[in-house]
């Protein structure tokens, strides 16, 4: 097991450069198999989720060439073999191989995906979408066989604007016969990034980033070069860290409009920010932050993935703040550990009420999932004394060079294997 140790209560200053977006990368890598030629993806973060997906590519006999920040994927020698549970359970995004393999071979055999335990995380909308395109789905003991004689464009309405279902249906429909329309599609920037990648390969997708996406099926996709967008969740996490302990703390390589909902909440609280075209600078720490309420929502609402780190900032605001989680049933696992560090938080149903400000003191805590882990890191950087975060593997799934980036701005942080 990996642990992270942090000696907190230090002033952080300098610059942090944001990496490519995890949640775009994890869809782009499976999407690359839809061509028979070479796809080059750059600005790829070196995180364990990227490695897990490249392992699946190798299992499928795809040639993968990874260098710093880029991956070259060549599926010319690819074979459509079953993706075993040991591969699929490593991450949630393994499910994008279902859509991509179905789109390419009209058959995918794989197991239920893994990922953070933040809720039940069903995949019924993905499967209904595949069925609407003409596929049949067989499921036995966690193993899914999705196959079709022919994939035909269809009109698909998503009951929930699901990020994963929107992307997976796009992957399956890109080479289907005729036109597919996805209504109530999710609008996250990662979806736009994936649609742009597919269009660069010759797909005909329009409307990505709106709630109606239209896909005109094409026969063939060709080679392409593509860049991953900056990670808005990593950016938001570091901006929150800056608001907690920074002076002249510049978060660089950011698309500010992707984190509008966070930035407006920070301004409302009184965080001193300078927002540039591709950076956000936290000028200094405001000792008199105002309490506020947030409710997570689909994009462009307040991102659920930033809810946990944001809760840490609310422990420093004066008065009562409320956090309502509407996307995941089980995304308050960081709260008991924030209490261990000294926070005053109560949970009722899907709302956490935070009374602040409270002084935080180092303790032994657990990273129960990726963003809960990020919240622990943020809290530990502020807390007086030493904090030990166990299960730190979760954090490495989504934050590239976390220790190096924080050390460079003055944090005392180390990662160890025990
Ligand atoms: C993506 O998960 C992200 N993961 C999550 O980030 C993020 O929290 C989430 O979108 C919401 O923004 C990746 O991109 C790999 P959804 P995804 O399908 O696609 C329900 C992180 O920390 N639902 O939009 O799995 C579901 O239960 C991760 O980086 C169904 O009911 O999320 C949830 O309540 C964690 N049936 C809601 O929809 C389905 O078939 C939204 O889920 C699919 C989803």
Tab-separated table of C-alpha atoms and ligand atoms in Angstrom:
chain	number	residue	atom	x	y	z
A	1	UNK	CA	0.000	0.000	0.000
A	2	UNK	CA	1.092	3.558	-0.689
A	3	UNK	CA	0.910	6.267	1.935
A	4	UNK	CA	1.332	10.022	1.614
A	5	UNK	CA	2.836	11.971	4.505
A	6	UNK	CA	2.372	15.727	4.720
A	7	UNK	CA	3.761	18.251	7.214
A	8	UNK	CA	1.143	20.970	6.908
A	9	UNK	CA	0.629	24.628	7.710
A	10	UNK	CA	3.189	25.922	5.220
A	11	UNK	CA	2.719	28.815	2.866
A	12	UNK	CA	2.662	27.602	-0.753
A	13	UNK	CA	3.855	29.819	-3.542
A	14	UNK	CA	4.891	29.446	-7.187
A	15	UNK	CA	3.378	27.736	-10.186
A	16	UNK	CA	1.602	24.439	-10.805
A	17	UNK	CA	1.098	23.300	-14.395
A	18	UNK	CA	-2.072	21.331	-15.047
A	19	UNK	CA	-1.840	18.035	-16.966
A	20	UNK	CA	-4.131	16.571	-19.612
A	21	UNK	CA	-7.618	15.652	-18.447
A	22	UNK	CA	-7.966	12.171	-16.979
A	23	UNK	CA	-11.620	11.829	-17.927
A	24	UNK	CA	-10.927	12.778	-21.549
A	25	UNK	CA	-7.798	10.590	-21.838
A	26	UNK	CA	-9.593	7.512	-20.534
A	27	UNK	CA	-12.118	7.785	-23.372
A	28	UNK	CA	-9.654	8.855	-26.083
A	29	UNK	CA	-7.442	5.778	-25.637
A	30	UNK	CA	-10.271	3.246	-26.254
A	31	UNK	CA	-11.666	5.518	-29.026
A	32	UNK	CA	-8.354	5.252	-30.890
A	33	UNK	CA	-9.033	1.616	-31.853
A	34	UNK	CA	-11.870	2.745	-34.116
A	35	UNK	CA	-9.372	3.569	-36.846
A	36	UNK	CA	-7.159	0.958	-38.527
A	37	UNK	CA	-4.390	3.518	-38.787
A	38	UNK	CA	-2.187	5.257	-36.260
A	39	UNK	CA	-3.556	7.735	-33.724
A	40	UNK	CA	-1.230	10.026	-31.802
A	41	UNK	CA	-2.598	11.544	-28.623
A	42	UNK	CA	-0.510	14.135	-26.813
A	43	UNK	CA	-0.767	15.849	-23.422
A	44	UNK	CA	-1.608	12.438	-21.957
A	45	UNK	CA	-1.232	12.405	-18.154
A	46	UNK	CA	1.024	9.766	-16.595
A	47	UNK	CA	-1.464	8.371	-14.135
A	48	UNK	CA	-2.294	4.784	-13.280
A	49	UNK	CA	-5.608	4.915	-15.197
A	50	UNK	CA	-3.646	5.601	-18.416
A	51	UNK	CA	-1.411	2.604	-17.719
A	52	UNK	CA	-4.412	0.346	-17.048
A	53	UNK	CA	-5.959	1.283	-20.421
A	54	UNK	CA	-2.683	0.779	-22.294
A	55	UNK	CA	-2.525	-2.695	-20.694
A	56	UNK	CA	-5.942	-3.444	-22.217
A	57	UNK	CA	-4.708	-2.218	-25.612
A	58	UNK	CA	-1.757	-4.606	-25.347
A	59	UNK	CA	-4.078	-7.463	-24.400
A	60	UNK	CA	-5.944	-6.681	-27.647
A	61	UNK	CA	-2.602	-6.852	-29.515
A	62	UNK	CA	-2.661	-3.143	-30.327
A	63	UNK	CA	0.768	-1.521	-30.732
A	64	UNK	CA	1.224	1.140	-28.075
A	65	UNK	CA	4.149	3.503	-27.943
A	66	UNK	CA	4.220	5.690	-24.842
A	67	UNK	CA	6.638	8.543	-24.396
A	68	UNK	CA	6.519	11.557	-22.115
A	69	UNK	CA	3.055	13.049	-22.471
A	70	UNK	CA	2.097	11.197	-25.633
A	71	UNK	CA	0.745	7.835	-26.717
A	72	UNK	CA	0.888	6.482	-30.253
A	73	UNK	CA	-1.733	3.786	-30.820
A	74	UNK	CA	-1.662	1.524	-33.851
A	75	UNK	CA	-4.436	-1.092	-34.051
A	76	UNK	CA	-3.315	-2.720	-37.360
A	77	UNK	CA	-2.494	-6.015	-35.631
A	78	UNK	CA	-5.438	-5.879	-33.238
A	79	UNK	CA	-7.458	-8.952	-32.185
A	80	UNK	CA	-10.882	-8.735	-30.558
A	81	UNK	CA	-10.290	-10.959	-27.519
A	82	UNK	CA	-12.251	-11.074	-24.264
A	83	UNK	CA	-11.254	-8.423	-21.729
A	84	UNK	CA	-10.919	-10.326	-18.456
A	85	UNK	CA	-12.167	-9.098	-15.100
A	86	UNK	CA	-8.619	-8.436	-13.870
A	87	UNK	CA	-8.387	-5.740	-16.584
A	88	UNK	CA	-11.914	-4.311	-16.503
A	89	UNK	CA	-12.099	-3.911	-12.736
A	90	UNK	CA	-9.003	-1.716	-12.558
A	91	UNK	CA	-10.967	1.340	-13.608
A	92	UNK	CA	-14.375	2.629	-14.543
A	93	UNK	CA	-13.370	3.749	-17.994
A	94	UNK	CA	-12.622	0.184	-19.145
A	95	UNK	CA	-16.306	0.311	-20.185
A	96	UNK	CA	-15.385	2.532	-23.137
A	97	UNK	CA	-13.940	-0.584	-24.784
A	98	UNK	CA	-17.519	-1.918	-24.916
A	99	UNK	CA	-18.647	0.906	-27.214
A	100	UNK	CA	-15.401	1.033	-29.177
A	101	UNK	CA	-15.194	-2.751	-29.802
A	102	UNK	CA	-18.880	-2.905	-30.658
A	103	UNK	CA	-18.397	-0.006	-33.092
A	104	UNK	CA	-15.371	-1.619	-34.708
A	105	UNK	CA	-16.118	-5.385	-34.643
A	106	UNK	CA	-19.838	-5.429	-33.756
A	107	UNK	CA	-18.868	-7.530	-30.764
A	108	UNK	CA	-17.426	-6.848	-27.319
A	109	UNK	CA	-16.840	-9.344	-24.526
A	110	UNK	CA	-15.820	-7.910	-21.183
A	111	UNK	CA	-16.605	-7.720	-17.485
A	112	UNK	CA	-18.304	-5.066	-15.364
A	113	UNK	CA	-15.975	-2.080	-14.893
A	114	UNK	CA	-14.295	-1.083	-11.626
A	115	UNK	CA	-13.578	2.442	-10.360
A	116	UNK	CA	-14.178	4.446	-7.197
A	117	UNK	CA	-16.925	3.142	-4.853
A	118	UNK	CA	-18.938	6.351	-4.853
A	119	UNK	CA	-22.292	4.799	-5.641
A	120	UNK	CA	-23.945	1.830	-7.358
A	121	UNK	CA	-22.747	3.066	-10.772
A	122	UNK	CA	-25.003	1.016	-13.062
A	123	UNK	CA	-24.357	0.877	-16.827
A	124	UNK	CA	-27.963	0.346	-17.923
A	125	UNK	CA	-28.035	3.522	-20.044
A	126	UNK	CA	-24.942	2.411	-21.971
A	127	UNK	CA	-26.504	-0.989	-22.659
A	128	UNK	CA	-29.896	0.460	-23.643
A	129	UNK	CA	-28.066	2.724	-26.089
A	130	UNK	CA	-26.242	-0.246	-27.649
A	131	UNK	CA	-29.541	-2.139	-27.900
A	132	UNK	CA	-31.184	0.842	-29.610
A	133	UNK	CA	-28.412	0.625	-32.226
A	134	UNK	CA	-29.327	-3.018	-32.861
A	135	UNK	CA	-27.071	-4.919	-30.442
A	136	UNK	CA	-28.076	-7.709	-28.091
A	137	UNK	CA	-26.634	-7.817	-24.590
A	138	UNK	CA	-26.054	-11.003	-22.623
A	139	UNK	CA	-24.939	-10.742	-19.022
A	140	UNK	CA	-23.863	-13.613	-16.812
A	141	UNK	CA	-21.791	-13.400	-13.629
A	142	UNK	CA	-20.545	-9.890	-14.378
A	143	UNK	CA	-19.548	-10.859	-17.924
A	144	UNK	CA	-21.137	-8.923	-20.758
A	145	UNK	CA	-21.407	-10.041	-24.371
A	146	UNK	CA	-22.613	-7.222	-26.587
A	147	UNK	CA	-23.006	-8.071	-30.271
A	148	UNK	CA	-24.855	-7.054	-33.399
A	149	UNK	CA	-25.317	-8.331	-36.943
A	150	UNK	CA	-25.476	-4.732	-38.024
A	151	UNK	CA	-25.449	-1.420	-36.150
A	152	UNK	CA	-28.088	1.026	-37.343
A	153	UNK	CA	-28.447	4.664	-36.366
A	154	UNK	CA	-31.257	5.412	-33.911
A	155	UNK	CA	-32.831	8.151	-31.819
A	156	UNK	CA	-31.719	7.662	-28.224
A	157	UNK	CA	-33.023	9.628	-25.253
A	158	UNK	CA	-30.909	9.316	-22.103
A	159	UNK	CA	-32.965	9.260	-18.890
A	160	UNK	CA	-29.956	10.827	-17.136
A	161	UNK	CA	-27.370	13.038	-18.864
A	162	UNK	CA	-24.642	10.448	-18.241
A	163	UNK	CA	-21.079	11.257	-19.288
A	164	UNK	CA	-20.121	7.613	-19.771
A	165	UNK	CA	-23.287	6.629	-21.674
A	166	UNK	CA	-23.009	9.661	-23.985
A	167	UNK	CA	-19.405	8.808	-24.919
A	168	UNK	CA	-19.999	5.060	-25.172
A	169	UNK	CA	-22.985	5.499	-27.483
A	170	UNK	CA	-20.945	7.929	-29.619
A	171	UNK	CA	-18.196	5.292	-29.922
A	172	UNK	CA	-20.661	2.582	-30.935
A	173	UNK	CA	-22.560	4.831	-33.377
A	174	UNK	CA	-19.638	6.392	-35.216
A	175	UNK	CA	-19.494	3.592	-37.813
A	176	UNK	CA	-23.147	2.534	-37.633
A	177	UNK	CA	-25.342	2.780	-40.735
A	178	UNK	CA	-27.247	6.054	-40.889
A	179	UNK	CA	-27.924	8.756	-38.349
A	180	UNK	CA	-27.920	8.519	-34.547
A	181	UNK	CA	-29.301	11.293	-32.376
A	182	UNK	CA	-28.535	11.309	-28.637
A	183	UNK	CA	-30.968	13.500	-26.725
A	184	UNK	CA	-30.368	14.686	-23.156
A	185	UNK	CA	-26.690	14.038	-23.837
A	186	UNK	CA	-24.145	15.099	-21.222
A	187	UNK	CA	-22.322	18.354	-22.078
A	188	UNK	CA	-19.001	17.976	-20.258
A	189	UNK	CA	-15.873	19.385	-22.014
A	190	UNK	CA	-14.405	15.853	-22.093
A	191	UNK	CA	-17.250	14.800	-24.413
A	192	UNK	CA	-16.399	17.641	-26.791
A	193	UNK	CA	-12.734	16.581	-26.694
A	194	UNK	CA	-13.648	12.984	-27.635
A	195	UNK	CA	-16.026	14.118	-30.423
A	196	UNK	CA	-13.279	16.375	-31.830
A	197	UNK	CA	-10.844	13.443	-31.801
A	198	UNK	CA	-13.323	11.219	-33.660
A	199	UNK	CA	-14.094	14.010	-36.160
A	200	UNK	CA	-10.341	14.472	-36.723
A	201	UNK	CA	-10.317	10.781	-37.695
A	202	UNK	CA	-13.157	11.340	-40.187
A	203	UNK	CA	-16.279	10.835	-38.052
A	204	UNK	CA	-19.305	13.074	-38.556
A	205	UNK	CA	-20.432	14.204	-35.130
A	206	UNK	CA	-22.156	17.495	-34.468
A	207	UNK	CA	-23.664	19.078	-31.367
A	208	UNK	CA	-21.137	17.756	-28.800
A	209	UNK	CA	-21.248	20.130	-25.824
A	210	UNK	CA	-25.025	20.601	-26.243
A	211	UNK	CA	-27.787	18.276	-25.109
A	212	UNK	CA	-28.393	16.926	-28.649
A	213	UNK	CA	-25.573	15.102	-30.394
A	214	UNK	CA	-25.983	13.902	-33.983
A	215	UNK	CA	-23.749	11.216	-35.432
A	216	UNK	CA	-23.822	10.412	-39.113
A	217	UNK	CA	-22.222	6.979	-39.467
A	218	UNK	CA	-19.108	6.656	-41.663
A	219	UNK	CA	-17.418	3.529	-43.037
A	220	UNK	CA	-13.816	4.230	-42.210
A	221	UNK	CA	-11.763	6.344	-39.834
A	222	UNK	CA	-8.238	7.456	-40.669
A	223	UNK	CA	-5.126	8.414	-38.761
A	224	UNK	CA	-4.916	11.561	-36.702
A	225	UNK	CA	-3.069	13.676	-34.162
A	226	UNK	CA	-4.922	14.979	-31.127
A	227	UNK	CA	-4.330	16.900	-27.928
A	228	UNK	CA	-6.013	16.206	-24.587
A	229	UNK	CA	-7.630	19.270	-22.958
A	230	UNK	CA	-6.303	20.448	-19.564
A	231	UNK	CA	-7.811	18.664	-16.565
A	232	UNK	CA	-10.483	20.948	-15.066
A	233	UNK	CA	-10.768	18.827	-11.926
A	234	UNK	CA	-7.019	18.820	-11.288
A	235	UNK	CA	-7.044	22.596	-11.922
A	236	UNK	CA	-9.934	23.114	-9.497
A	237	UNK	CA	-8.215	21.010	-6.846
A	238	UNK	CA	-5.012	23.084	-7.013
A	239	UNK	CA	-6.948	26.361	-7.006
A	240	UNK	CA	-8.680	25.199	-3.819
A	241	UNK	CA	-5.287	24.287	-2.350
A	242	UNK	CA	-4.078	27.777	-3.290
A	243	UNK	CA	-7.107	29.329	-1.570
A	244	UNK	CA	-6.298	27.296	1.563
A	245	UNK	CA	-2.553	27.906	1.818
A	246	UNK	CA	-1.249	29.922	-1.120
A	247	UNK	CA	0.316	33.290	-1.774
A	248	UNK	CA	0.943	34.134	-5.413
A	249	UNK	CA	-0.071	30.603	-6.250
A	250	UNK	CA	-0.440	30.316	-10.014
A	251	UNK	CA	-2.329	27.419	-11.565
A	252	UNK	CA	-1.277	27.342	-15.198
A	253	UNK	CA	-2.642	25.632	-18.343
A	254	UNK	CA	-6.262	26.025	-17.327
A	255	UNK	CA	-9.363	26.724	-19.423
A	256	UNK	CA	-11.126	29.031	-16.925
A	257	UNK	CA	-14.556	28.685	-18.574
A	258	UNK	CA	-14.478	24.938	-17.802
A	259	UNK	CA	-14.459	25.771	-14.089
A	260	UNK	CA	-16.807	28.780	-14.114
A	261	UNK	CA	-19.069	27.270	-11.467
A	262	UNK	CA	-16.110	26.814	-9.085
A	263	UNK	CA	-14.596	30.237	-9.790
A	264	UNK	CA	-17.856	32.059	-9.139
A	265	UNK	CA	-18.264	30.247	-5.783
A	266	UNK	CA	-14.679	31.127	-4.833
A	267	UNK	CA	-15.287	34.786	-5.689
A	268	UNK	CA	-18.505	34.730	-3.647
A	269	UNK	CA	-16.525	33.390	-0.670
A	270	UNK	CA	-13.966	36.164	-0.988
A	271	UNK	CA	-10.987	34.229	-2.398
A	272	UNK	CA	-8.539	36.688	-3.974
A	273	UNK	CA	-8.198	35.501	-7.564
A	274	UNK	CA	-6.692	36.794	-10.759
A	275	UNK	CA	-8.174	34.972	-13.755
A	276	UNK	CA	-6.113	35.047	-16.963
A	277	UNK	CA	-6.820	33.529	-20.358
A	278	UNK	CA	-5.115	30.233	-19.458
A	279	UNK	CA	-4.275	30.534	-15.770
A	280	UNK	CA	-5.772	31.297	-12.370
A	281	UNK	CA	-3.635	32.974	-9.728
A	282	UNK	CA	-4.578	32.872	-6.066
A	283	UNK	CA	-3.116	36.162	-4.904
A	284	UNK	CA	-3.199	35.429	-1.184
A	285	UNK	CA	-5.116	33.580	1.471
A	286	UNK	CA	-8.196	35.397	2.755
A	287	UNK	CA	-8.557	34.822	6.516
A	288	UNK	CA	-12.214	35.899	6.390
A	289	UNK	CA	-13.844	33.588	3.895
A	290	UNK	CA	-17.653	33.698	3.687
A	291	UNK	CA	-19.740	30.552	4.075
A	292	UNK	CA	-21.697	29.382	1.039
A	293	UNK	CA	-23.839	26.529	-0.276
A	294	UNK	CA	-23.175	24.277	-3.246
A	295	UNK	CA	-25.235	21.625	-4.989
A	296	UNK	CA	-23.460	19.325	-7.423
A	297	UNK	CA	-24.927	19.107	-10.919
A	298	UNK	CA	-24.095	17.997	-14.443
A	299	UNK	CA	-21.900	20.398	-16.459
A	300	UNK	CA	-21.912	23.395	-16.406
A	301	UNK	CA	-23.140	23.022	-12.804
A	302	UNK	CA	-20.835	22.536	-9.820
A	303	UNK	CA	-18.755	19.400	-10.591
A	304	UNK	CA	-19.276	16.489	-8.200
A	305	UNK	CA	-15.572	15.694	-8.646
A	306	UNK	CA	-14.699	19.023	-6.951
A	307	UNK	CA	-17.235	18.700	-4.161
A	308	UNK	CA	-14.892	16.812	-1.824
A	309	UNK	CA	-11.871	19.170	-2.073
A	310	UNK	CA	-14.260	22.179	-1.904
A	311	UNK	CA	-15.667	20.916	1.409
A	312	UNK	CA	-12.188	21.386	2.885
A	313	UNK	CA	-12.252	25.082	1.944
A	314	UNK	CA	-15.687	25.443	3.540
A	315	UNK	CA	-14.229	24.321	6.894
A	316	UNK	CA	-12.303	27.627	6.821
A	317	UNK	CA	-15.312	29.857	6.038
A	318	UNK	CA	-17.125	31.753	8.776
A	319	UNK	CA	-20.619	30.414	9.460
A	320	UNK	CA	-22.723	27.564	8.147
A	321	UNK	CA	-22.160	26.129	4.658
A	322	UNK	CA	-24.096	23.363	2.965
A	323	UNK	CA	-22.943	20.835	0.362
A	324	UNK	CA	-25.616	18.820	-1.424
A	325	UNK	CA	-24.441	15.889	-3.539
A	326	UNK	CA	-26.911	14.984	-6.284
A	327	UNK	CA	-24.855	12.749	-8.618
A	328	UNK	CA	-23.360	10.012	-6.417
A	329	UNK	CA	-25.056	8.380	-3.411
A	330	UNK	CA	-21.802	7.656	-1.612
A	331	UNK	CA	-19.596	10.694	-2.008
A	332	UNK	CA	-19.284	11.824	1.601
A	333	UNK	CA	-16.688	9.259	2.651
A	334	UNK	CA	-14.160	12.039	3.196
A	335	UNK	CA	-16.319	13.640	5.905
A	336	UNK	CA	-15.436	11.288	8.831
A	337	UNK	CA	-11.741	11.867	8.078
A	338	UNK	CA	-12.175	15.638	7.864
A	339	UNK	CA	-13.740	15.366	11.328
A	340	UNK	CA	-10.628	13.457	12.483
A	341	UNK	CA	-8.631	16.486	11.362
A	342	UNK	CA	-10.854	18.821	13.388
A	343	UNK	CA	-13.696	19.841	11.045
A	344	UNK	CA	-17.212	20.341	12.364
A	345	UNK	CA	-19.509	18.663	9.832
A	346	UNK	CA	-22.876	16.942	10.042
A	347	UNK	CA	-24.460	14.840	7.326
A	348	UNK	CA	-28.177	14.428	6.788
A	349	UNK	CA	-29.264	12.449	3.729
A	350	UNK	CA	-27.346	13.925	0.785
A	351	UNK	CA	-26.440	17.212	2.472
A	352	UNK	CA	-23.400	17.976	4.600
A	353	UNK	CA	-23.526	21.025	6.871
A	354	UNK	CA	-20.161	22.540	7.681
A	355	UNK	CA	-19.660	24.929	10.596
A	356	UNK	CA	-16.566	27.069	10.292
A	357	UNK	CA	-13.964	28.185	10.684
A	358	UNK	CA	-12.203	25.318	12.457
A	359	UNK	CA	-8.497	24.777	12.945
A	360	UNK	CA	-7.274	21.554	11.356
A	361	UNK	CA	-4.661	19.344	13.020
A	362	UNK	CA	-2.690	16.481	11.474
A	363	UNK	CA	-4.004	12.925	11.963
A	364	UNK	CA	-4.060	9.496	10.325
A	365	UNK	CA	-6.654	9.436	7.561
A	366	UNK	CA	-7.655	7.314	4.569
A	367	UNK	CA	-8.093	8.137	0.874
A	368	UNK	CA	-11.340	6.199	0.380
A	369	UNK	CA	-11.544	7.204	-3.296
A	370	UNK	CA	-9.760	9.474	-5.760
A	371	UNK	CA	-11.349	12.847	-4.926
A	372	UNK	CA	-11.764	12.021	-1.230
A	373	UNK	CA	-8.001	11.480	-1.352
A	374	UNK	CA	-7.522	14.865	-3.011
A	375	UNK	CA	-9.603	16.391	-0.213
A	376	UNK	CA	-7.319	14.717	2.354
A	377	UNK	CA	-4.248	16.176	0.633
A	378	UNK	CA	-5.797	19.680	0.627
A	379	UNK	CA	-6.762	19.400	4.296
A	380	UNK	CA	-3.361	17.990	5.299
A	381	UNK	CA	-1.539	20.864	3.578
A	382	UNK	CA	-3.446	23.300	5.768
A	383	UNK	CA	-3.437	21.264	9.005
A	384	UNK	CA	-0.892	21.863	11.717
A	385	UNK	CA	1.519	18.937	12.153
A	386	UNK	CA	1.795	15.663	10.305
A	387	UNK	CA	-0.969	13.871	8.421
A	388	UNK	CA	-0.615	10.358	7.070
A	389	UNK	CA	-2.941	9.380	4.224
A	390	UNK	CA	-3.240	5.661	3.602
A	391	UNK	CA	-4.628	4.034	0.409
A	392	UNK	CA	-2.885	6.777	-1.572
A	393	UNK	CA	-3.075	4.608	-4.736
A	394	UNK	CA	-6.522	6.086	-5.280
A	395	UNK	CA	-5.029	9.570	-5.604
A	396	UNK	CA	-2.406	8.477	-8.144
A	397	UNK	CA	-5.203	7.311	-10.442
A	398	UNK	CA	-6.016	10.917	-11.225
A	399	UNK	CA	-3.269	13.349	-10.224
A	400	UNK	CA	-0.071	13.303	-12.274
A	401	UNK	CA	3.106	13.992	-10.307
A	402	UNK	CA	1.183	15.185	-7.286
A	403	UNK	CA	4.151	14.997	-4.936
A	404	UNK	CA	6.519	16.745	-7.374
A	405	UNK	CA	4.030	19.504	-8.194
A	406	UNK	CA	3.321	20.255	-4.528
A	407	UNK	CA	6.979	20.042	-3.506
A	408	UNK	CA	7.817	22.631	-6.175
A	409	UNK	CA	5.492	25.172	-4.508
A	410	UNK	CA	6.895	24.569	-1.035
A	411	UNK	CA	4.898	21.674	0.415
A	412	UNK	CA	6.526	19.081	2.643
A	413	UNK	CA	5.083	15.914	1.183
A	414	UNK	CA	6.395	12.401	0.611
A	415	UNK	CA	4.987	9.191	-0.795
A	416	UNK	CA	6.032	5.811	0.601
A	417	UNK	CA	5.278	2.173	-0.042
A	418	UNK	CA	4.516	0.160	3.083
B	1	LIG	C1	-17.926	10.349	-15.109
B	1	LIG	O1	-18.398	9.131	-14.537
B	1	LIG	C2	-16.580	10.599	-14.472
B	1	LIG	N1	-15.716	9.458	-14.754
B	1	LIG	C3	-16.731	10.796	-12.972
B	1	LIG	O2	-15.464	11.173	-12.461
B	1	LIG	C4	-17.723	11.926	-12.697
B	1	LIG	O3	-17.964	11.998	-11.319
B	1	LIG	C5	-19.038	11.659	-13.422
B	1	LIG	O4	-18.802	11.439	-14.843
B	1	LIG	C6	-20.044	12.793	-13.296
B	1	LIG	O5	-19.461	13.976	-13.767
B	1	LIG	C7	-15.144	9.330	-15.942
B	1	LIG	O6	-15.285	10.163	-16.832
B	1	LIG	C8	-14.270	8.154	-16.141
B	1	LIG	P1	-22.232	9.364	-15.224
B	1	LIG	P2	-19.591	8.336	-15.186
B	1	LIG	O7	-22.542	8.231	-16.112
B	1	LIG	O8	-19.555	8.533	-16.657
B	1	LIG	C9	-26.110	7.403	-13.149
B	1	LIG	C10	-13.609	11.096	-11.027
B	1	LIG	O9	-13.490	11.344	-9.796
B	1	LIG	N2	-26.053	6.405	-14.248
B	1	LIG	O10	-22.336	10.749	-15.764
B	1	LIG	O11	-19.566	6.956	-14.672
B	1	LIG	C11	-24.942	7.246	-12.188
B	1	LIG	O12	-25.197	6.246	-11.231
B	1	LIG	C12	-14.786	10.294	-11.553
B	1	LIG	O13	-12.777	11.452	-11.864
B	1	LIG	C13	-27.052	5.464	-14.335
B	1	LIG	O14	-27.992	5.418	-13.530
B	1	LIG	O15	-20.802	9.141	-14.571
B	1	LIG	C14	-24.815	8.642	-11.625
B	1	LIG	O16	-25.726	8.798	-10.571
B	1	LIG	C15	-15.621	9.683	-10.483
B	1	LIG	N3	-26.988	4.537	-15.351
B	1	LIG	C16	-25.236	9.544	-12.790
B	1	LIG	O17	-25.944	8.699	-13.693
B	1	LIG	C17	-25.985	4.545	-16.272
B	1	LIG	O18	-25.974	3.698	-17.168
B	1	LIG	C18	-24.094	10.216	-13.545
B	1	LIG	O19	-23.154	9.232	-13.937
B	1	LIG	C19	-24.977	5.516	-16.163
B	1	LIG	C20	-25.031	6.447	-15.137
